[in-house]
Amino acid sequence: MLNPELKLNEKLFDADVEQKPTRDGYGTGLLKAGEENPNVVALCADLTESTRTEAFAKKFPDRFFEVGVAEQNMATIAAGLGISGKIPFIASYATFSPGRNYEQIRTTIAYNNSNVKIAGHHAGISVGPDGATHQATEDIAIMRAMPNMKVFVPCDALEAERATLSAVKISGPVYLRFAREKSPVITTAETPFRPGRADIYWQPSGNGKKADVAIVACGALVHAALLAAKELEKEKITAYVVNSHTVKPLDEDVILKVAERAGAVVSVEEHQVAGGLGGALAELFAKHRPIPMEFVGLNDTFGESGRPDELLEKYGMGRRDIITAIKRAMARK
Amino acid sequence: MTPLHEGRLQYLEELSNKIREKIIEMLLAAGSGHSAGPLGMADIMTAMYFHILNHKPKQPKWPDRDRLVLSNGHICPVLYATLAYAGYFPIEELMTLRKIDSRLQGHPHRGALPGVETTSGPLGSGLSQAIGIALAAKLDKAKYRTYCLMSDGEHDEGNIWEAVMFAGKNKLSNLTGILDRNNIQIDGYTENVMPLENLVAKYEAFNWHVLEIDGHSMPELIAAVSEAEAIYEKPTLIIAHTIPGKGVSFMERDYLWHGKPPNKEEAARALKELRTLGGRIRSEHE
Ligand SMILES: Cc1ncc(C[n+]2csc(CCOP(=O)(O)OP(=O)(O)O)c2C)c(N)n1
Ligand SMILES: [Mg+2]
């Protein structure tokens, strides 16, 4: 059942659940951050509207910098701003930032420990018809591997706004990952958001704490994971669903606890299986508690053009695939 | 290269108009994609594949073919439509643009479709690849020429200027750049987003031969390409001044049409304008 303490959206499983893209949360969060803190500045690389930087740019024209199609320049200018008392937010599509400007981010932002917040938009395969060149599917891996970098992958637009706002309070580099497409709003204004903490969204009903499986997800696929857990209830399979919006640093306590209670884990993300959230979990379990684990994500392949729902299904990240992975993980106990 | 005779010019102009119609139909069917750039480059693309390039559509991997690298991959509807009319693949397949399992990816992918030389979409990396291809030709003493189609917006990228410098240094006379100077990018007009001028002086400073043409005049393009072939000591850039959205009055020169497709009603209006050449002739479909 849904964890009642977290006050999640009651309409979560309804067909008419409110849908919004997580990038909208970046837009509203950035605007609020700008209102709260005069040191917040924003940069964009010729994608001001689609990265939702527009509202900030209109309200604070003096604190907004259009760099043109020049992601490497954008990252390095931000690095300079970030070591000079400003809190720069840089936005482009994730394939280009942190894709194209990886080394600039590594050296001038991460190694410099400059206070830059990197917003990677249109991440994942759900970008859809633009095709593989525009579908960022390795960004979590490259950002997670980078010292000093924190990584957030919010599950809905509301959480995206909170993650954006919380990035202002974190001193040092942060990577925020957003999606293009609309997805169900899972959280509510009362749902707590604590950076670095993973939240148990779904848990076995009744008093028992044991479960058959623990699903750890991030991004919009948290919703698919919840749908899978709910569907499995009918088969008397009990599950935990953990929203690990902070991929780095991982909330080791909560994740190890649910893994312990379930004895099998499935990771779910819109990213390559290699190096993403699943990779982070596998590192954690290998070190502390080896456990049967299955991975839902892209399996060492590029995506292609298509509708988001078609692509998620074709590339094995749909609700059916999550259920299959759960059963495989359980069978390995 | 032979100049165009009168009849052939008229035929190619009609063909480029057909290609524009096809672009509108493709974008409508896809429900997403870019309108302005593809319409603006239809004349150049037609002249390239139907007069300038030495190529064999039925043998897309023919080693001696001239190479056309499309750096600004988002305008691929015009590349795909032209390739189909040139015989690389069936024209009907154009309607699968951007759909699942299609060979017509939202941005061009090498190997996915015959005639596509490189993968592109992420801007600013075409010219360097074209340089690599041109260098290989020199090493192999091959005669083919390499053309790189670029956009103005992507000249914001440092990668382009690194390539410009390299090609100038290495006197790559077998390389010709063609720049779609349509003055728009996503966030607005190029000179507001990030001023690019003086492009002629900039390229010349990097040891390129620079020509400027009306990008809707096939004879001017053909003359410029011929001149480029005759320049032995430098790469040549042809700055093609084009009208984004060319042929569809409500799309022309408007940067808001950079990255969206027409809806049904807009597509009908666009097709009517194209079929009647903006009301100058009667449409055979009327
Ligand atoms: C490296 C990179 N950054 C950003 C983008 C997103 N993008 C796609 S087209 C475009 C505008 C480029 O302007 P131009 O190519 O002149 O567009 P057009 O004239 O065809 O409208 C941008 C920023 C991209 N494709 N690649
Ligand atoms: Mg342009």
XYZ file of C-alpha atoms and ligand atoms in Angstrom:
646
model
C 0.000 0.000 0.000
C 1.020 3.621 -0.390
C 2.971 4.921 2.579
C 0.366 7.077 4.359
C 2.993 9.202 6.096
C 4.220 10.689 2.856
C 0.840 12.135 1.826
C 1.269 11.092 -1.788
C -1.227 12.070 -4.454
C -4.410 10.080 -3.813
C -5.244 10.124 -7.507
C -1.893 8.561 -8.329
C -3.400 5.407 -9.809
C -6.335 7.069 -11.551
C -6.490 7.386 -15.286
C -7.058 11.135 -14.972
C -4.126 11.787 -12.636
C -2.578 15.193 -13.236
C 0.367 14.983 -15.644
C 3.235 17.418 -15.988
C 6.772 17.206 -17.309
C 9.509 17.385 -14.674
C 11.167 20.198 -16.647
C 8.222 22.401 -15.576
C 9.379 21.958 -11.995
C 12.808 23.226 -12.988
C 11.166 26.365 -14.373
C 9.096 27.115 -11.290
C 11.919 26.135 -8.940
C 14.452 28.312 -10.724
C 12.095 31.290 -10.608
C 11.510 30.847 -6.865
C 15.231 30.370 -6.279
C 15.827 33.645 -8.098
C 13.263 35.418 -5.951
C 14.739 34.029 -2.740
C 18.401 34.521 -3.501
C 19.880 37.420 -5.490
C 23.029 35.427 -6.191
C 21.150 32.910 -8.304
C 21.896 33.443 -11.999
C 20.845 31.376 -15.000
C 22.504 30.508 -18.300
C 21.042 28.801 -21.315
C 22.336 27.577 -24.673
C 19.628 28.498 -27.202
C 16.962 26.385 -25.490
C 15.411 28.927 -23.138
C 11.793 27.921 -23.654
C 12.113 24.153 -23.773
C 14.355 24.028 -20.690
C 11.828 26.288 -18.942
C 14.509 28.887 -18.188
C 12.216 31.447 -19.784
C 10.297 32.591 -16.692
C 13.544 33.364 -14.869
C 14.971 35.112 -17.933
C 11.901 37.349 -18.180
C 11.782 38.202 -14.494
C 15.533 38.674 -14.006
C 16.945 39.758 -17.383
C 20.123 41.063 -15.752
C 20.817 37.719 -14.118
C 20.162 35.662 -17.234
C 22.835 34.983 -19.847
C 22.138 33.598 -23.310
C 25.307 31.888 -24.510
C 24.000 30.595 -27.857
C 24.554 26.988 -28.951
C 27.759 26.679 -26.935
C 27.485 24.232 -24.064
C 31.203 24.098 -23.342
C 31.331 27.869 -23.059
C 28.230 27.826 -20.864
C 29.733 25.349 -18.379
C 33.031 27.190 -18.111
C 31.448 30.642 -17.758
C 29.295 29.171 -14.994
C 32.406 27.741 -13.352
C 33.824 31.258 -13.137
C 30.585 32.672 -11.786
C 30.368 29.858 -9.244
C 33.781 30.576 -7.747
C 32.888 34.265 -7.534
C 29.946 34.159 -5.179
C 27.202 33.447 -7.713
C 24.968 30.400 -7.869
C 24.700 29.641 -11.588
C 22.114 27.258 -13.018
C 22.988 26.052 -16.518
C 20.441 24.395 -18.754
C 20.480 22.471 -22.000
C 19.517 18.983 -23.122
C 21.400 16.381 -21.126
C 22.990 14.912 -24.267
C 24.753 18.269 -24.714
C 25.176 19.295 -21.070
C 26.643 17.235 -19.378
C 27.147 15.321 -22.630
C 29.195 17.568 -24.869
C 30.797 19.569 -22.062
C 31.762 16.641 -19.844
C 35.419 17.575 -19.409
C 34.665 21.231 -18.800
C 32.265 20.169 -16.063
C 34.743 17.696 -14.636
C 37.646 20.079 -14.316
C 36.213 23.549 -14.020
C 33.050 22.751 -12.068
C 33.625 19.511 -10.146
C 37.379 19.619 -9.523
C 37.252 23.390 -8.972
C 34.344 22.683 -6.636
C 32.499 25.581 -8.210
C 28.955 26.190 -7.010
C 27.268 25.339 -10.329
C 23.922 23.601 -10.741
C 23.652 21.667 -13.998
C 20.168 21.020 -15.351
C 20.137 18.191 -17.876
C 16.847 18.283 -19.746
C 15.146 15.858 -22.147
C 16.876 12.974 -20.412
C 15.965 9.373 -21.070
C 14.433 7.570 -24.001
C 11.023 9.191 -23.437
C 12.306 12.187 -25.429
C 10.705 10.171 -28.194
C 10.672 11.133 -31.894
C 13.878 13.211 -31.872
C 15.709 9.887 -31.670
C 18.867 8.545 -30.059
C 21.009 11.646 -30.615
C 18.717 13.547 -28.258
C 18.044 10.795 -25.714
C 20.502 11.093 -22.826
C 21.014 7.608 -21.448
C 24.491 7.751 -19.937
C 24.313 11.038 -18.025
C 23.674 9.556 -14.580
C 26.729 7.336 -15.010
C 29.102 10.124 -15.993
C 27.833 12.517 -13.346
C 27.707 9.916 -10.610
C 31.310 8.954 -11.232
C 32.472 12.541 -10.820
C 33.907 13.509 -7.426
C 32.170 16.443 -5.668
C 29.041 16.031 -7.799
C 25.613 15.354 -6.315
C 22.942 13.808 -8.529
C 19.161 14.269 -8.325
C 16.610 12.531 -10.524
C 13.177 13.806 -9.462
C 10.089 11.633 -9.977
C 7.582 14.371 -10.820
C 7.266 18.085 -11.486
C 6.667 18.959 -7.850
C 9.704 17.050 -6.682
C 11.659 18.621 -9.531
C 10.824 22.064 -8.179
C 11.948 21.043 -4.712
C 15.157 19.470 -5.946
C 15.925 22.663 -7.870
C 15.288 24.799 -4.784
C 17.299 22.499 -2.553
C 20.267 22.706 -4.952
C 20.632 26.375 -3.987
C 21.191 25.360 -0.369
C 23.800 22.748 -1.247
C 27.227 24.268 -1.568
C 29.050 22.833 -4.583
C 28.188 21.159 -7.897
C 24.803 19.513 -8.390
C 23.365 17.648 -11.357
C 19.589 17.764 -11.833
C 18.015 15.438 -14.386
C 14.692 16.262 -16.045
C 12.409 14.725 -18.643
C 10.655 16.278 -21.611
C 7.377 14.369 -21.498
C 4.482 14.725 -19.128
C 4.318 12.199 -16.318
C 1.914 11.661 -13.411
C 2.254 13.916 -10.391
C 3.038 11.473 -7.588
C 3.793 13.766 -4.656
C 1.797 16.556 -3.015
C 2.652 19.798 -1.262
C 2.747 17.844 2.008
C 5.166 15.182 0.799
C 8.529 15.796 2.436
C 11.591 16.181 0.212
C 14.898 15.596 1.925
C 18.003 15.692 -0.265
C 20.066 12.584 0.303
C 17.123 10.624 1.709
C 15.316 7.885 -0.181
C 11.599 7.577 0.504
C 9.519 4.430 0.801
C 6.481 5.164 -1.350
C 4.939 1.681 -1.287
C 5.168 -0.925 1.445
C 3.546 -4.198 2.468
C 0.148 -3.631 4.084
C -0.593 -4.835 7.601
C 1.986 -5.105 10.341
C 4.498 -7.293 8.552
C 7.666 -5.608 7.425
C 8.881 -8.464 5.233
C 8.303 -8.220 1.499
C 8.965 -10.359 -1.554
C 10.884 -7.696 -3.404
C 12.193 -4.138 -3.131
C 12.000 -1.896 -6.176
C 14.308 1.087 -6.143
C 13.504 3.631 -8.837
C 14.213 7.193 -9.851
C 12.637 9.681 -12.238
C 9.256 9.343 -13.862
C 9.541 5.532 -13.861
C 8.795 5.626 -10.126
C 5.190 5.734 -11.291
C 5.599 2.609 -13.406
C 7.218 0.901 -10.418
C 4.223 1.806 -8.253
C 1.837 0.473 -10.888
C 3.795 -2.779 -10.986
C 3.714 -3.101 -7.190
C -0.007 -2.465 -7.099
C -0.678 -4.995 -9.819
C 1.392 -7.647 -8.045
C -0.703 -7.221 -4.934
C -3.377 -9.240 -6.762
C -0.892 -12.091 -7.024
C -0.117 -11.740 -3.321
C 3.382 -10.532 -4.072
C 4.424 -7.898 -1.558
C 6.814 -5.137 -2.487
C 8.598 -2.049 -1.363
C 8.899 0.802 -3.817
C 11.613 3.277 -2.942
C 11.967 6.619 -4.676
C 15.704 7.238 -4.740
C 15.510 10.784 -6.104
C 19.009 11.358 -4.790
C 21.172 9.001 -6.796
C 24.314 10.442 -5.270
C 24.860 10.301 -2.366
C 22.663 7.211 -2.057
C 20.576 6.830 1.080
C 22.392 3.696 2.175
C 20.391 3.210 5.388
C 16.945 3.129 3.833
C 18.036 1.112 0.813
C 19.910 -1.504 2.814
C 16.961 -1.748 5.222
C 14.369 -2.505 2.544
C 16.769 -4.829 0.747
C 17.225 -6.732 3.986
C 13.469 -7.058 4.457
C 12.832 -8.125 0.862
C 15.826 -10.276 0.016
C 15.664 -9.319 -3.660
C 15.963 -5.985 -5.432
C 14.966 -4.522 -8.793
C 16.342 -1.197 -10.001
C 14.230 0.889 -12.368
C 15.503 3.874 -14.338
C 15.367 5.461 -17.764
C 19.092 5.076 -18.348
C 21.684 2.511 -19.323
C 21.816 -0.327 -16.853
C 25.579 0.216 -16.769
C 26.569 2.926 -14.375
C 23.198 4.357 -13.426
C 21.069 3.973 -10.317
C 21.211 0.195 -10.717
C 24.988 0.336 -10.847
C 25.074 2.466 -7.715
C 22.823 -0.008 -5.899
C 24.894 -2.977 -7.047
C 28.030 -1.315 -5.670
C 26.278 -0.765 -2.365
C 24.995 -4.331 -2.099
C 28.260 -5.892 -3.188
C 29.955 -4.034 -0.373
C 27.398 -4.488 2.408
C 24.914 -7.178 1.557
C 25.161 -9.273 -1.620
C 21.609 -9.876 -2.823
C 19.814 -11.132 -5.949
C 19.197 -8.121 -8.118
C 17.659 -7.395 -11.509
C 18.040 -4.224 -13.551
C 15.365 -2.428 -15.557
C 16.909 0.068 -17.974
C 18.595 0.201 -21.356
C 20.830 -2.752 -22.034
C 23.897 -1.355 -23.775
C 21.958 -0.007 -26.717
C 20.987 3.354 -28.164
C 17.327 4.264 -28.485
C 15.538 5.417 -31.629
C 12.637 7.585 -32.754
C 9.143 6.691 -31.624
C 6.435 7.605 -29.153
C 7.624 7.589 -25.539
C 5.270 4.781 -24.509
C 6.274 2.653 -27.503
C 9.944 3.183 -26.770
C 9.693 2.370 -23.074
C 8.011 -0.874 -24.031
C 10.340 -1.766 -26.904
C 13.435 -1.103 -24.807
C 12.224 -2.991 -21.756
C 11.275 -0.260 -19.301
C 7.506 -0.682 -19.197
C 5.354 -1.928 -16.320
C 5.348 -5.464 -17.795
C 9.134 -5.470 -17.877
C 9.282 -4.373 -14.251
C 6.964 -7.222 -13.272
C 9.054 -9.739 -15.213
C 12.213 -8.443 -13.548
C 10.577 -8.727 -10.121
C 9.700 -12.351 -10.719
C 13.199 -13.090 -11.967
C 14.713 -11.469 -8.886
C 12.385 -13.396 -6.560
C 13.219 -16.680 -8.254
C 16.882 -16.092 -7.528
C 16.432 -15.790 -3.753
C 30.451 21.198 -63.909
C 27.942 21.932 -66.644
C 25.720 24.979 -66.176
C 21.978 24.406 -66.073
C 20.121 24.864 -69.318
C 16.735 26.569 -69.202
C 14.542 23.458 -69.330
C 16.539 21.622 -66.710
C 16.382 24.606 -64.349
C 12.620 24.722 -64.588
C 12.429 20.974 -63.971
C 14.621 21.227 -60.861
C 12.712 24.191 -59.506
C 9.477 22.246 -59.846
C 11.139 19.305 -58.166
C 12.319 21.384 -55.208
C 8.775 22.634 -54.828
C 7.542 19.012 -54.789
C 10.130 18.299 -52.127
C 8.750 21.201 -50.082
C 5.258 19.748 -50.364
C 6.589 16.397 -49.277
C 8.329 17.984 -46.271
C 5.004 19.453 -45.141
C 3.268 16.097 -45.561
C 6.037 14.294 -43.664
C 5.999 16.741 -40.782
C 2.228 16.574 -40.527
C 2.334 12.777 -40.417
C 5.166 12.802 -37.865
C 3.493 15.301 -35.547
C 6.863 16.745 -34.561
C 9.986 18.021 -36.269
C 11.431 21.109 -37.895
C 9.749 23.203 -40.603
C 11.741 26.360 -41.304
C 15.223 24.977 -42.002
C 14.149 22.144 -44.317
C 11.932 24.402 -46.472
C 14.724 26.958 -46.709
C 17.259 24.394 -47.924
C 15.084 22.607 -50.503
C 16.593 24.433 -53.495
C 20.160 23.743 -52.433
C 19.475 20.121 -51.576
C 17.775 19.566 -54.939
C 20.631 21.153 -56.860
C 23.154 19.088 -54.901
C 21.562 15.682 -55.537
C 20.224 16.378 -59.041
C 23.085 18.325 -60.581
C 26.189 18.799 -58.474
C 27.018 15.575 -56.675
C 28.681 12.710 -58.464
C 26.763 9.793 -56.960
C 24.866 6.579 -57.699
C 21.653 6.239 -55.680
C 21.471 2.507 -56.367
C 25.032 2.121 -55.097
C 25.043 4.296 -51.965
C 28.448 2.977 -50.896
C 30.152 3.565 -54.253
C 33.665 4.538 -53.088
C 34.129 7.400 -55.548
C 30.886 9.181 -54.683
C 31.002 12.790 -53.582
C 30.164 13.031 -49.882
C 27.485 15.295 -48.483
C 27.718 15.685 -44.718
C 24.651 17.260 -43.144
C 25.926 18.914 -39.984
C 22.653 20.550 -38.901
C 20.855 17.233 -38.699
C 17.522 18.660 -37.583
C 16.774 19.708 -41.174
C 16.846 16.043 -42.250
C 13.299 16.024 -43.676
C 14.714 17.872 -46.702
C 17.637 15.439 -46.946
C 15.343 12.411 -46.699
C 12.838 13.737 -49.230
C 15.610 14.591 -51.696
C 17.294 11.209 -51.239
C 13.986 9.460 -51.880
C 13.290 11.463 -55.059
C 16.857 10.758 -56.161
C 16.119 7.044 -55.878
C 17.885 5.988 -52.684
C 14.727 4.473 -51.175
C 10.975 4.440 -51.867
C 9.181 7.765 -51.668
C 6.330 6.162 -49.682
C 8.757 5.436 -46.872
C 9.051 9.179 -46.219
C 5.799 9.035 -44.281
C 7.428 6.890 -41.574
C 9.562 9.832 -40.435
C 10.128 9.823 -36.661
C 7.981 6.736 -36.131
C 9.068 3.636 -34.283
C 11.034 1.045 -36.308
C 11.514 3.571 -39.107
C 14.739 4.018 -41.059
C 13.974 7.756 -41.023
C 15.215 8.737 -37.586
C 14.295 12.127 -36.131
C 17.908 13.088 -36.693
C 19.984 11.355 -39.395
C 21.750 8.169 -38.416
C 24.555 6.695 -40.482
C 23.729 3.161 -41.476
C 20.020 3.542 -40.791
C 19.159 4.837 -44.238
C 21.004 4.611 -47.584
C 22.606 7.929 -48.532
C 23.076 9.242 -44.990
C 26.837 9.735 -44.591
C 27.088 10.648 -40.890
C 25.005 10.743 -37.740
C 24.079 14.278 -36.768
C 21.641 16.375 -34.768
C 23.942 17.524 -32.020
C 25.192 20.693 -33.663
C 28.685 21.788 -34.565
C 30.338 18.458 -35.302
C 29.722 18.032 -39.026
C 32.566 20.127 -40.385
C 35.224 18.213 -38.465
C 33.861 14.929 -39.781
C 33.797 16.341 -43.302
C 37.449 17.307 -42.798
C 38.243 13.734 -41.791
C 36.541 12.461 -44.936
C 38.379 15.020 -47.104
C 41.712 14.087 -45.500
C 41.049 10.422 -46.237
C 40.370 11.328 -49.873
C 43.721 13.087 -50.068
C 45.530 10.165 -48.461
C 43.850 7.785 -50.898
C 44.416 10.118 -53.849
C 40.666 9.794 -54.445
C 38.906 12.323 -56.618
C 35.636 12.670 -54.744
C 34.737 16.005 -53.165
C 33.264 16.543 -49.727
C 30.484 19.034 -49.042
C 29.434 20.027 -45.563
C 26.043 21.640 -45.080
C 25.959 23.731 -41.923
C 23.553 26.109 -40.227
C 24.278 29.580 -38.937
C 23.104 28.811 -35.387
C 25.636 26.033 -35.030
C 28.408 28.545 -35.636
C 28.002 29.390 -31.938
C 29.820 26.125 -31.231
C 33.578 26.221 -30.685
C 33.927 22.898 -32.495
C 33.035 24.616 -35.780
C 35.784 27.198 -35.422
C 38.354 24.583 -34.456
C 37.431 22.842 -37.707
C 37.529 26.062 -39.726
C 41.052 26.703 -38.448
C 42.214 23.163 -39.254
C 40.784 23.127 -42.782
C 42.416 26.471 -43.502
C 45.765 25.337 -42.182
C 45.645 22.142 -44.223
C 44.470 23.869 -47.417
C 41.672 21.357 -47.916
C 40.660 22.386 -51.389
C 38.557 19.236 -51.817
C 36.238 20.465 -49.064
C 33.374 22.901 -49.605
C 31.229 24.236 -46.814
C 27.714 25.466 -47.536
C 26.261 27.632 -44.803
C 22.500 28.013 -44.473
C 22.485 31.694 -43.565
C 18.822 32.039 -42.632
C 19.390 34.300 -39.620
C 17.288 32.232 -37.213
C 17.953 29.803 -34.415
C 15.735 28.600 -31.550
C 15.793 31.525 -29.149
C 15.505 34.160 -31.872
C 17.447 35.885 -34.642
C 21.099 34.887 -34.716
C 22.377 38.433 -34.394
C 20.395 38.837 -31.168
C 21.161 35.433 -29.659
C 24.880 35.480 -30.487
C 26.071 37.780 -33.252
C 27.949 35.884 -35.978
C 28.906 38.646 -38.356
C 31.231 39.319 -40.051
C 31.185 35.725 -41.304
C 32.979 36.511 -44.574
C 35.856 38.217 -42.809
C 36.030 35.532 -40.144
C 36.329 32.644 -42.611
C 38.744 34.600 -44.769
C 40.919 35.242 -41.736
C 41.120 31.459 -41.338
C 42.362 31.045 -44.916
C 39.102 30.051 -46.599
C 37.840 31.225 -49.966
C 34.392 32.707 -49.342
C 31.484 33.189 -51.743
C 28.015 34.537 -51.079
C 24.949 33.455 -53.026
C 21.184 33.655 -53.062
C 20.407 30.248 -51.569
C 17.282 29.940 -53.690
C 19.143 30.355 -56.965
C 20.366 27.042 -58.328
C 22.471 28.696 -61.050
C 24.270 30.764 -58.410
C 24.957 27.659 -56.315
C 26.235 25.751 -59.320
C 28.515 28.619 -60.335
C 29.850 28.884 -56.778
C 30.511 25.145 -56.539
C 32.342 25.314 -59.893
C 34.474 28.154 -58.612
C 35.250 26.185 -55.441
C 36.451 23.285 -57.581
C 38.823 25.656 -59.353
C 40.376 26.981 -56.143
C 43.338 24.712 -55.467
C 44.923 26.313 -52.428
C 42.020 26.708 -49.996
C 38.767 25.237 -48.786
C 35.730 27.220 -49.912
C 32.742 28.384 -47.923
C 29.557 29.220 -49.781
C 27.357 31.424 -47.649
C 23.854 30.737 -48.932
C 21.413 33.426 -47.923
C 18.133 31.620 -47.521
C 14.644 32.373 -46.292
C 13.648 30.042 -43.474
C 10.248 28.518 -44.212
C 10.640 29.416 -47.913
C 7.464 28.951 -49.926
C 5.022 29.072 -47.023
C 4.159 32.709 -46.320
C 3.249 32.284 -42.655
C 6.438 30.382 -41.883
C 8.876 32.563 -43.791
C 11.490 34.363 -41.671
C 9.789 33.452 -38.382
C 12.084 31.732 -35.883
C 9.069 30.282 -34.083
C 8.817 27.822 -36.993
C 12.317 26.488 -36.332
C 11.223 23.381 -34.484
C 7.543 22.752 -34.892
C 5.463 20.932 -37.480
C 2.329 22.356 -39.078
C -1.014 21.189 -37.724
C -3.636 19.862 -40.117
C -5.078 23.219 -41.039
C -1.675 24.873 -41.380
C -0.454 21.986 -43.515
C -3.435 22.385 -45.835
C -2.724 26.098 -46.197
C 0.978 25.441 -46.721
C 0.319 22.814 -49.387
C -2.094 25.101 -51.187
C 0.483 27.882 -51.256
C 3.186 25.537 -52.502
C 0.971 23.968 -55.170
C -0.106 27.344 -56.508
C 3.352 28.913 -56.092
C 1.862 31.436 -53.714
C -1.257 32.006 -55.826
C 0.674 32.632 -59.063
C -0.582 29.489 -60.786
C -3.651 27.298 -60.449
C -3.158 24.105 -58.535
C -3.779 20.910 -60.455
C -5.412 19.620 -57.259
C -8.038 22.359 -57.197
C 25.002 20.636 -29.459
C 23.588 21.029 -29.587
N 23.067 21.927 -28.731
C 21.767 22.256 -28.823
C 20.967 21.709 -29.772
C 19.506 22.059 -29.849
N 19.234 22.798 -31.089
C 18.690 22.197 -32.167
S 18.534 23.221 -33.473
C 19.145 24.529 -32.588
C 19.192 25.899 -33.223
C 20.236 26.045 -34.197
O 20.051 27.076 -35.084
P 20.016 26.753 -36.643
O 20.695 25.464 -36.827
O 20.485 27.928 -37.369
O 18.456 26.497 -36.814
P 17.488 26.735 -38.089
O 18.014 27.865 -38.892
O 17.429 25.470 -38.858
O 16.139 27.045 -37.505
C 19.489 24.119 -31.292
C 20.036 24.989 -30.271
C 21.542 20.774 -30.640
N 20.825 20.134 -31.580
N 22.850 20.455 -30.529
Mg 19.578 29.202 -38.775
